[in-house]
Short mmCIF file of C-alpha atoms in Angstrom, two decimals:
data_model
loop_
_atom_site.label_atom_id
_atom_site.label_comp_id
_atom_site.label_asym_id
_atom_site.label_seq_id
_atom_site.Cartn_x
_atom_site.Cartn_y
_atom_site.Cartn_z
CA MET A 1 -110.71 143.32 34.80
CA ALA A 2 -107.98 144.39 32.50
CA LEU A 3 -105.43 143.32 35.02
CA ALA A 4 -107.04 139.85 35.25
CA LEU A 5 -107.12 139.59 31.50
CA GLY A 6 -103.45 140.58 31.32
CA VAL A 7 -102.49 137.92 33.88
CA LEU A 8 -104.39 135.24 32.08
CA ALA A 9 -102.88 136.16 28.78
CA ALA A 10 -99.39 136.15 30.28
CA THR A 11 -99.92 132.70 32.01
CA ASN A 12 -101.20 131.26 28.72
CA VAL A 13 -98.21 132.49 26.81
CA LEU A 14 -95.87 131.15 29.47
CA THR A 15 -97.56 127.73 29.46
CA LEU A 16 -97.11 127.64 25.68
CA VAL A 17 -93.43 128.80 25.56
CA ASP A 18 -92.05 127.39 28.90
CA ASP A 19 -92.51 123.63 29.75
CA GLN A 20 -91.42 124.17 33.39
CA PHE A 21 -94.06 126.91 33.95
CA HIS A 22 -96.60 124.83 32.16
CA ALA A 23 -95.83 121.80 34.34
CA LYS A 24 -95.93 123.89 37.61
CA ALA A 25 -99.23 125.58 36.49
CA TYR A 26 -100.75 122.28 35.60
CA GLY A 27 -99.70 120.99 39.01
CA TRP A 28 -101.25 123.87 40.80
CA LEU A 29 -104.40 123.46 38.83
CA ASP A 30 -104.46 119.73 39.37
CA ALA A 31 -104.00 120.28 43.18
CA VAL A 32 -106.88 122.75 43.21
CA VAL A 33 -109.25 120.55 41.22
CA ARG A 34 -108.41 117.48 43.51
CA LEU A 35 -109.35 119.63 46.51
CA PHE A 36 -112.89 119.83 45.27
CA SER A 37 -113.29 116.67 43.18
CA ASP A 38 -111.70 113.30 42.33
CA GLY A 39 -109.56 114.79 39.46
CA SER A 40 -111.57 113.28 36.67
CA ALA A 41 -112.18 116.68 35.27
CA LEU A 42 -108.65 116.87 33.91
CA ARG A 43 -108.55 113.32 32.64
CA ASN A 44 -109.20 114.24 28.98
CA SER A 45 -106.82 117.23 29.11
CA PRO A 46 -104.03 117.41 26.54
CA THR A 47 -101.48 116.99 29.38
CA GLU A 48 -103.15 113.89 30.87
CA VAL A 49 -103.56 112.48 27.43
CA ARG A 50 -99.94 113.15 26.65
CA LYS A 51 -98.84 111.70 30.12
CA HIS A 52 -100.96 108.70 29.42
CA ASP A 53 -99.46 108.24 25.99
CA VAL A 54 -96.01 108.76 27.32
CA ALA A 55 -96.64 106.14 30.09
CA VAL A 56 -97.96 103.67 27.48
CA ALA A 57 -94.97 104.28 25.29
CA THR A 58 -92.58 104.11 28.13
CA GLN A 59 -94.09 100.73 29.25
CA ALA A 60 -93.82 99.47 25.64
CA LEU A 61 -90.25 100.68 25.44
CA VAL A 62 -89.51 98.93 28.76
CA LYS A 63 -90.95 95.71 27.47
CA GLU A 64 -89.01 96.06 24.26
CA ARG A 65 -85.83 96.82 26.18
CA ASP A 66 -86.24 93.76 28.39
CA TYR A 67 -86.92 91.66 25.29
CA LEU A 68 -83.92 93.03 23.60
CA ALA A 69 -81.87 92.46 26.72
CA ARG A 70 -82.89 88.86 26.94
CA HIS A 71 -82.35 88.41 23.26
CA ALA A 72 -78.83 90.04 23.56
CA LEU A 73 -78.16 87.61 26.37
CA GLU A 74 -79.14 84.66 24.29
CA LEU A 75 -77.06 85.95 21.42
CA THR A 76 -74.14 86.42 23.74
CA SER A 77 -74.50 82.78 25.00
CA ASP A 78 -74.76 81.59 21.40
CA ALA A 79 -71.68 83.67 20.49
CA VAL A 80 -69.77 82.13 23.36
CA ALA A 81 -70.81 78.63 22.40
CA ILE A 82 -69.94 79.29 18.75
CA ALA A 83 -66.54 80.71 19.79
CA ALA A 84 -65.88 77.63 21.89
CA GLU A 85 -66.95 75.38 18.93
CA ILE A 86 -64.73 77.36 16.58
CA ARG A 87 -61.74 76.84 19.01
CA ALA A 88 -62.50 73.15 19.16
CA ILE A 89 -62.72 72.93 15.37
CA LYS A 90 -59.34 74.80 15.08
CA ILE A 91 -57.71 72.39 17.50
CA GLU A 92 -59.15 69.42 15.68
CA LYS A 93 -58.08 70.87 12.34
CA ALA A 94 -54.49 71.29 13.63
CA ALA A 95 -54.56 67.74 14.90
CA LEU A 96 -55.92 66.42 11.58
CA HIS A 97 -53.31 68.45 9.78
CA ALA A 98 -50.48 67.04 11.93
CA ALA A 99 -51.86 63.49 11.36
CA ALA A 100 -52.24 64.00 7.70
CA THR A 101 -48.62 65.34 7.57
CA THR A 102 -47.46 62.34 9.59
CA TRP A 103 -49.28 59.84 7.34
CA GLU A 104 -48.03 61.67 4.27
CA GLN A 105 -44.42 61.34 5.47
CA ARG A 106 -44.98 57.64 6.34
CA HIS A 107 -46.58 56.99 2.95
CA LYS A 108 -43.60 58.63 1.23
CA GLN A 109 -41.25 56.48 3.41
CA ALA A 110 -43.18 53.40 2.50
CA GLU A 111 -43.09 54.25 -1.11
CA ASP A 112 -39.34 55.01 -1.04
CA MET A 113 -38.78 51.66 0.70
CA LEU A 114 -40.98 49.83 -1.68
CA GLN A 115 -39.04 51.30 -4.58
CA ARG A 116 -35.78 50.48 -3.05
CA ASN A 117 -37.02 46.85 -2.30
CA ARG A 118 -38.23 46.60 -5.95
CA SER A 119 -34.91 47.73 -7.30
CA ALA A 120 -32.94 45.57 -4.92
CA THR A 121 -35.11 42.50 -5.69
CA GLN A 122 -34.93 43.08 -9.44
CA LYS A 123 -31.22 43.43 -9.21
CA LEU A 124 -30.82 40.21 -7.04
CA SER A 125 -33.11 38.31 -9.28
CA LYS A 126 -31.16 39.29 -12.39
CA THR A 127 -27.86 38.54 -10.72
CA VAL A 128 -29.00 35.17 -9.36
CA VAL A 129 -30.39 34.18 -12.75
CA GLN A 130 -27.12 35.22 -14.53
CA ARG A 131 -25.16 33.28 -11.84
CA LEU A 132 -27.23 30.17 -12.26
CA ALA A 133 -26.97 30.24 -15.96
CA ARG A 134 -23.21 30.70 -15.67
CA ASN A 135 -23.00 27.71 -13.21
CA THR A 136 -25.05 25.56 -15.41
CA SER A 137 -22.94 26.38 -18.41
CA ARG A 138 -19.72 25.91 -16.45
CA ASN A 139 -20.87 22.54 -15.02
CA MET A 140 -21.97 21.33 -18.38
CA SER A 141 -18.63 22.37 -19.97
CA GLY A 142 -16.65 20.76 -17.17
CA LEU A 143 -18.62 17.52 -17.02
CA LEU A 144 -16.21 15.71 -19.38
CA GLY A 145 -13.24 17.05 -17.46
CA LYS A 146 -14.70 15.81 -14.15
CA ALA A 147 -15.16 12.31 -15.57
CA VAL A 148 -11.46 11.89 -16.43
CA PRO A 149 -10.00 9.57 -13.72
CA TYR A 150 -7.46 11.41 -11.49
CA LEU A 151 -7.10 14.33 -13.82
CA GLY A 152 -10.74 15.34 -13.26
CA ILE A 153 -9.93 16.08 -9.53
CA GLY A 154 -8.33 19.43 -10.43
CA VAL A 155 -11.33 20.40 -12.74
CA THR A 156 -13.74 19.36 -9.95
CA LEU A 157 -12.00 21.30 -7.25
CA ALA A 158 -11.65 24.43 -9.34
CA MET A 159 -15.42 24.36 -10.35
CA THR A 160 -16.34 23.63 -6.69
CA GLY A 161 -14.35 26.60 -5.55
CA LEU A 162 -16.17 28.84 -8.11
CA ASP A 163 -19.50 27.34 -6.96
CA VAL A 164 -18.68 28.24 -3.30
CA VAL A 165 -17.82 31.83 -4.29
CA ASP A 166 -20.99 32.18 -6.22
CA ALA A 167 -23.00 30.71 -3.32
CA CYS A 168 -21.29 33.19 -0.90
CA ASP A 169 -22.06 36.12 -3.20
CA THR A 170 -25.66 35.03 -3.39
CA VAL A 171 -26.00 34.79 0.43
CA ARG A 172 -24.38 38.24 0.83
CA GLU A 173 -26.75 39.73 -1.75
CA MET A 174 -29.68 38.10 0.05
CA ASN A 175 -28.59 39.73 3.26
CA GLN A 176 -28.27 43.08 1.60
CA LEU A 177 -31.88 42.74 0.32
CA ALA A 178 -33.00 41.71 3.89
CA LYS A 179 -31.19 44.79 5.28
CA SER A 180 -32.99 47.04 2.83
CA MET A 181 -36.28 45.46 4.12
CA GLU A 182 -35.17 45.99 7.78
CA LEU A 183 -34.93 42.21 8.28
CA PRO A 184 -32.28 40.29 10.23
CA ALA A 185 -29.40 38.89 8.14
CA GLU A 186 -28.68 35.23 7.80
CA ASP A 187 -25.42 33.67 8.96
CA GLU A 188 -22.87 33.73 6.13
CA THR A 189 -20.17 31.58 7.65
CA GLY A 190 -22.13 28.33 6.75
CA VAL A 191 -21.40 29.11 3.07
CA CYS A 192 -18.67 31.76 2.82
CA GLY A 193 -16.57 30.05 5.46
CA VAL A 194 -16.47 26.54 3.79
CA PRO A 195 -12.88 25.80 2.67
CA VAL A 196 -12.19 23.90 -0.51
CA PRO A 197 -9.70 21.17 0.00
CA SER A 198 -6.47 20.93 -2.08
CA LYS A 199 -5.98 18.39 -4.85
CA ASP A 200 -3.40 16.47 -2.80
CA ALA A 201 -5.72 16.34 0.20
CA VAL A 202 -8.57 14.91 -1.90
CA ILE A 203 -6.18 12.32 -3.50
CA ALA A 204 -5.02 11.30 -0.03
CA GLU A 205 -8.43 11.00 1.36
CA VAL A 206 -9.77 8.97 -1.63
CA SER A 207 -6.63 6.78 -1.55
CA LYS A 208 -7.38 5.66 2.01
CA ASN A 209 -10.88 4.38 1.19
CA TRP A 210 -12.29 5.32 -2.16
CA LYS A 211 -15.43 3.23 -1.66
CA ALA A 212 -16.41 5.08 1.59
CA SER A 213 -15.89 8.40 -0.22
CA TYR A 214 -18.09 7.26 -3.10
CA LEU A 215 -20.84 6.00 -0.82
CA ALA A 216 -20.84 9.29 1.23
CA ALA A 217 -21.12 11.39 -1.91
CA SER A 218 -23.81 9.09 -3.47
CA GLU A 219 -25.85 9.24 -0.32
CA VAL A 220 -25.94 12.98 -0.36
CA ILE A 221 -26.88 13.04 -4.05
CA ASN A 222 -29.56 10.34 -3.58
CA GLN A 223 -31.18 12.49 -0.91
CA ALA A 224 -31.45 15.16 -3.54
CA GLY A 225 -33.52 12.99 -5.76
CA GLN A 226 -30.74 11.64 -8.14
CA GLN A 227 -30.02 7.98 -8.17
CA ILE A 228 -26.36 7.15 -8.17
CA PRO A 229 -25.42 3.56 -9.09
CA PRO A 230 -23.46 1.43 -6.44
CA PRO A 231 -19.65 1.69 -6.55
CA PRO A 232 -18.10 -0.47 -9.27
CA THR A 233 -15.84 -3.49 -8.33
CA THR A 234 -12.13 -3.41 -8.45
CA ASP A 235 -11.92 -5.41 -11.71
CA VAL A 236 -14.41 -2.98 -13.46
CA LEU A 237 -12.31 -0.01 -12.33
CA LEU A 238 -9.14 -1.67 -13.56
CA LYS A 239 -10.69 -2.39 -16.95
CA GLN A 240 -11.93 1.23 -17.17
CA ALA A 241 -8.58 2.58 -16.13
CA SER A 242 -6.88 0.33 -18.73
CA SER A 243 -9.25 1.52 -21.39
CA PHE A 244 -8.59 5.18 -20.47
CA LEU A 245 -4.88 4.67 -20.46
CA MET A 246 -4.94 2.99 -23.75
CA GLY A 247 -6.73 6.05 -25.24
CA VAL A 248 -4.39 8.46 -23.56
CA THR A 249 -0.92 6.97 -23.62
CA GLY A 250 -1.03 5.19 -26.96
CA PRO A 251 2.60 4.05 -27.67
CA ASN A 252 3.71 4.61 -24.10
CA LEU A 253 1.30 1.89 -22.75
CA HIS A 254 3.93 -0.83 -23.14
CA PHE A 255 6.36 1.23 -20.98
CA MET A 256 3.70 1.68 -18.28
CA GLN A 257 2.81 -2.00 -18.20
CA THR A 258 6.47 -2.98 -17.68
CA MET A 259 6.88 -0.66 -14.70
#
């Protein structure tokens, strides 16, 4: 009896301090119980209850692990999609930055060109106005000189030459303005290449047929809206010339009439 009690005490102690011995002892006991019954006698034992709790907890952990795995997979897919979207946004941002830089450069170039055009236009406008005022004053001052028979030819040719020079300068300045606006230049030879005849050439041409020269000039002026009277007769011209000579020569008129 004492030996049996000693063995039972030892096994109890081992089952409490050694999990492997406890598991083997429980296995032996479970095998013996199942030889004589369906094993329900051990159903409420602490080991079975613990095994049941462990199984339930393990099943819950498995479900939670599966849920976390699925959720992690969804998060990974979302992260991949977000990364792709971030890359697309970065590419679009770079393209927009390049486009903005290009448009900024074009805007600056357009502003610079506009400023140059404004300055060139203002300069040309001021120059043309000054030139027109100078031409007007010059033509008004030379009006009486042009009206003097024969002697007015020199005045007319000199002023015509100045008008041609001014017109040529105007055309060249207009071409400079067109160049600043990247426009094609106009032909300058129609103005700058016009020669002014000499005084002798004009006198020779008029001497041949003064009436034809008068009519050709009056036709051009009439087309511009100014009405030029028809050419005077020879008698009228002689009277006007005699009156002019009377005023110019004075005492020398008798000498001229005798020649």
